[in-house]
Amino acid sequence: MTTGELNQPTESVTHAKGLIDPIQMASPIPFAPRGESSVLSTVESALQRGVHADDYCLPGLVDNTEGLANAVAALGSLGGTVLLGARTYVASTLVIPRGVIIQGENPMVSILLQQAGSNVDFVTSENFSALTGTGLPVATDNRVPSWFGLRNVQVNGNRENNSTGRACCFYGAYTIIDHVVIGWGASGGLYTEYATNVSSNASVADQEEGFVRDLIVRDNNGDGWINRGPHNVHMDNITGMRNEGWNYFSEVLDGTYNGAPTYCTILHCFQGDMSWTSASGRKRKNIYIGTNGSFGQITVDGGSLEINAGSCLISNLNQYFGGQGGDMVTISGSRNMIGVWRGLARAAGSTATPDAWVARITGDFNSIGVMQIYDNSEAAAFSNGVFISGVGTAIADLFIRGTKTGLKVTSSRNRIRGWVANTLVSGFEYITPVDSHGGRNRISLDISPSSGAYTTGNAPITNSDRFNIEGTGLSGGAKSTVLSKEQSTLAGDLDTVGVKTMVIPHGLLYTPRRQDIKQSLTGLTVKTLDLGFMRCSVVDATNITIEYRVITPAVGGVMSIAVQTTAQ
């Protein structure tokens, strides 16, 4: 096809040095051919849905805003790809329409740099300012774009020379962000948003999912990536670092937006909240998950992670060196499931806050498969282990080592099994729940402290909680919630009639009730002995007192009595 076949005689195009929009048949768009043999510098290239920005952004120009806009416009309404060279393109704004991909050679050499003094959002999707916050989908409003994005490029918001404005803001369906660095935004890095109520998927344009792959958000004032959609986006290899706010922040607003990914292979964030100090009076930010999603691995390196969402599926949670300004990981959402969780507390010699918890679970019905928690302090434990105040937490295999208090539970219907080692204050602390479930906890622990106590707080609730705990290693000897012990009478106790007593040290972690003690006569020397009764008369924190009445003495005889309790 020739230029003349499209619109007008060929010679008119040659004189005008213009590119005809083959879709809109608009006026020629000025451009500077890079060579007669350059395929991307011809009208035919537009028909192939690709143009090169260098045909519109002349070398030496201080501002490429108009040139980039002309390159995008040259694609027409069907969209296509604007190719960037190995250079820096300075512009105040760049609008990406539906169906258009801005593609560089790689993020180290193809750079979009915001003009100093622009003070607006830099790279945006079409109609962004009109659509953000509306909750409108593609199917019901033709202003909403889809199938657009960035590939192999660096977006630099030039925060040193701008006082406001985000580096990149997208509203629309099927956003594409592939092998991209977004950073140095004056008010934030990446912002994405789309509707929650997608009324139709009859058209390919309605497809909402999209993908974000090999993305780095870094060095932004404000948050690295605020994810408010599209819902069901696929995320692969996301890194957030050196941002002044949260490195990654997702959230949902019913009827308006939802940043819930279908699946994220790995989310790795570190060095967030860069201006935080111990005097900030709050936790240092890193990752905030405010809506549901599935994750292969979340790595939170320093700062804090909060999962305020419900129904997240997380295969691996890898946690390093948190505890600056407060608890390291907080699960305030409910019904989340985590396969493997490894938590390492920050050492005491750093900016960590004393007595912070490595993990605090306040939401209900959260489940964890394998959980290992460590304190990294060299001399003495500085942090606490796991605090559970949410109802119905299940931890199948828990290991806590080297904290002050290992495990603390203040809620009901929790099911926890594990080993707590080398604690300094308490292996397990239990506070009687005040929720409506009335206990019914099932706690099974092996506790081996370095100092302090095996357990502290309240006893299990009778006829409700079931604790099976064994403590070993402290100077007072081993203690347990289960007792099975046999003791013999002293010489002469059976020589006379009357009421006699036997005091048996029980070594129990919690003082049982009298009715919880089962006693039985297990042995007697070859004598005849008549007993009137045998009963448990007193139980205190140390001893069980068995009272019995001798009716017919067995002079010189000795009998043995066994006492048992079941797990409380």
Coordinates of N, CA and C in Angstrom, one line a residue, residues 6-79:
L6 N -3.7 5.8 0.5 CA -4.3 6.1 1.8 C -5.1 7.4 1.8
N7 N -4.5 8.5 1.2 CA -5.2 9.8 1.4 C -5.0 10.7 0.3
Q8 N -3.8 11.0 -0.2 CA -3.5 12.0 -1.1 C -2.3 11.6 -1.9
P9 N -2.0 12.4 -3.0 CA -0.8 12.1 -3.9 C 0.4 12.0 -3.0
T10 N 1.3 11.1 -3.5 CA 2.5 10.8 -2.8 C 3.4 12.0 -2.6
E11 N 3.5 12.8 -3.7 CA 4.4 13.9 -3.6 C 4.0 14.9 -2.5
S12 N 2.7 15.0 -2.1 CA 2.3 15.9 -1.1 C 2.8 15.5 0.3
V13 N 2.9 14.2 0.5 CA 3.5 13.7 1.7 C 5.0 14.0 1.8
T14 N 5.6 13.8 0.7 CA 7.1 14.0 0.7 C 7.4 15.5 1.0
H15 N 6.6 16.4 0.5 CA 6.9 17.8 0.7 C 6.6 18.2 2.2
A16 N 5.5 17.6 2.7 CA 5.1 17.9 4.1 C 5.9 17.3 5.2
K17 N 6.7 16.3 4.8 CA 7.5 15.5 5.8 C 6.5 15.1 6.9
G18 N 5.4 14.5 6.6 CA 4.4 14.2 7.6 C 4.1 12.7 7.5
L19 N 3.5 12.2 8.6 CA 3.0 10.8 8.7 C 1.5 10.9 8.8
I20 N 0.8 10.2 7.9 CA -0.6 10.2 7.9 C -1.1 9.1 8.9
D21 N -2.1 9.5 9.7 CA -2.7 8.5 10.6 C -3.6 7.6 9.7
P22 N -3.3 6.4 9.5 CA -4.0 5.5 8.6 C -5.4 5.2 9.1
I23 N -5.7 5.4 10.3 CA -7.0 5.1 10.9 C -7.9 6.3 10.9
Q24 N -7.4 7.4 11.4 CA -8.2 8.6 11.5 C -8.1 9.5 10.3
M25 N -7.2 9.3 9.4 CA -7.0 10.1 8.2 C -6.9 11.6 8.7
A26 N -6.1 11.8 9.7 CA -5.9 13.1 10.3 C -4.8 13.8 9.5
S27 N -4.6 15.1 9.9 CA -3.5 15.9 9.3 C -2.2 15.2 9.5
P28 N -1.2 15.5 8.6 CA 0.1 14.9 8.8 C 0.7 15.2 10.1
I29 N 1.4 14.3 10.8 CA 2.1 14.5 12.0 C 3.6 14.7 11.7
P30 N 4.2 15.8 12.0 CA 5.6 16.1 11.7 C 6.5 15.0 12.3
F31 N 7.5 14.6 11.5 CA 8.5 13.7 12.1 C 9.7 13.8 11.3
A32 N 10.8 13.3 11.8 CA 12.1 13.5 11.2 C 12.6 12.1 10.9
P33 N 12.6 11.6 9.6 CA 13.1 10.3 9.3 C 14.5 10.1 9.7
R34 N 14.8 8.9 10.3 CA 16.2 8.6 10.6 C 17.0 8.0 9.5
G35 N 16.3 7.8 8.3 CA 17.0 7.3 7.2 C 16.0 6.7 6.2
E36 N 16.3 6.8 4.9 CA 15.4 6.3 4.0 C 15.1 4.8 4.1
S37 N 16.1 4.1 4.6 CA 16.0 2.6 4.7 C 15.4 2.2 6.0
S38 N 15.1 3.1 6.9 CA 14.5 2.8 8.2 C 13.1 2.4 8.1
V39 N 12.8 1.1 8.4 CA 11.4 0.6 8.3 C 10.5 1.4 9.2
L40 N 11.0 1.7 10.4 CA 10.1 2.4 11.4 C 9.9 3.8 11.1
S41 N 10.6 4.4 10.0 CA 10.4 5.8 9.7 C 9.5 5.9 8.5
T42 N 8.7 4.9 8.1 CA 7.9 5.0 7.0 C 6.4 4.9 7.3
V43 N 5.6 5.3 6.4 CA 4.1 5.1 6.6 C 3.8 3.7 6.8
E44 N 4.5 2.8 6.1 CA 4.2 1.4 6.3 C 4.4 0.9 7.7
S45 N 5.3 1.5 8.4 CA 5.5 1.1 9.8 C 4.3 1.3 10.7
A46 N 3.6 2.4 10.4 CA 2.3 2.7 11.1 C 1.3 1.6 10.9
L47 N 1.3 1.1 9.6 CA 0.3 0.1 9.3 C 0.7 -1.2 10.1
Q48 N 2.0 -1.4 10.4 CA 2.4 -2.5 11.2 C 2.3 -2.3 12.7
R49 N 1.7 -1.2 13.1 CA 1.3 -0.8 14.4 C 2.6 -0.6 15.3
G50 N 3.6 0.0 14.7 CA 4.8 0.3 15.5 C 5.5 1.6 14.9
V51 N 5.9 2.5 15.8 CA 6.6 3.7 15.4 C 7.8 3.8 16.4
H52 N 8.8 4.6 16.0 CA 10.0 4.8 16.9 C 9.9 6.3 17.3
A53 N 10.1 6.4 18.7 CA 10.0 7.8 19.2 C 11.1 8.7 18.7
D54 N 12.2 8.2 18.2 CA 13.3 9.0 17.7 C 12.9 9.7 16.4
D55 N 11.9 9.2 15.7 CA 11.4 9.9 14.5 C 10.7 11.2 14.9
Y56 N 10.3 11.4 16.2 CA 9.5 12.5 16.6 C 10.2 13.3 17.7
C57 N 11.2 12.8 18.3 CA 11.9 13.4 19.4 C 13.3 13.7 18.9
L58 N 13.5 14.9 18.3 CA 14.8 15.2 17.7 C 15.9 15.3 18.7
P59 N 17.1 14.8 18.3 CA 18.3 14.9 19.2 C 18.5 16.4 19.7
G60 N 18.8 16.6 20.9 CA 19.1 17.9 21.4 C 18.0 18.6 22.0
L61 N 16.7 18.1 21.8 CA 15.6 18.8 22.3 C 15.6 18.7 23.8
V62 N 15.3 19.8 24.5 CA 15.2 19.8 26.0 C 13.9 19.2 26.5
D63 N 12.9 19.3 25.7 CA 11.5 18.8 26.1 C 11.0 17.9 25.0
N64 N 10.8 16.7 25.3 CA 10.2 15.7 24.3 C 8.7 15.5 24.5
T65 N 8.0 16.3 25.2 CA 6.6 16.1 25.5 C 5.8 16.0 24.2
E66 N 6.0 17.0 23.4 CA 5.2 17.0 22.1 C 5.6 15.9 21.2
G67 N 6.9 15.6 21.1 CA 7.4 14.5 20.3 C 6.9 13.2 20.6
L68 N 6.8 12.9 21.9 CA 6.3 11.6 22.4 C 4.8 11.5 22.1
A69 N 4.1 12.6 22.3 CA 2.7 12.6 22.1 C 2.4 12.4 20.6
N70 N 3.2 13.0 19.7 CA 3.1 12.8 18.3 C 3.4 11.3 17.9
A71 N 4.3 10.7 18.5 CA 4.6 9.3 18.2 C 3.4 8.4 18.6
V72 N 2.8 8.7 19.8 CA 1.7 7.9 20.2 C 0.5 8.2 19.2
A73 N 0.3 9.4 18.8 CA -0.8 9.8 17.9 C -0.6 9.1 16.6
A74 N 0.6 8.9 16.1 CA 0.8 8.3 14.8 C 0.3 6.9 14.7
L75 N 0.1 6.2 15.9 CA -0.4 4.9 15.8 C -1.9 4.8 15.5
G76 N -2.6 5.9 15.7 CA -4.0 5.9 15.5 C -4.8 5.1 16.5
S77 N -6.1 5.0 16.2 CA -7.0 4.4 17.3 C -6.8 2.9 17.5
L78 N -6.1 2.2 16.6 CA -5.9 0.8 16.8 C -4.7 0.5 17.7
G79 N -4.0 1.6 18.0 CA -2.9 1.4 18.9 C -1.7 0.7 18.3

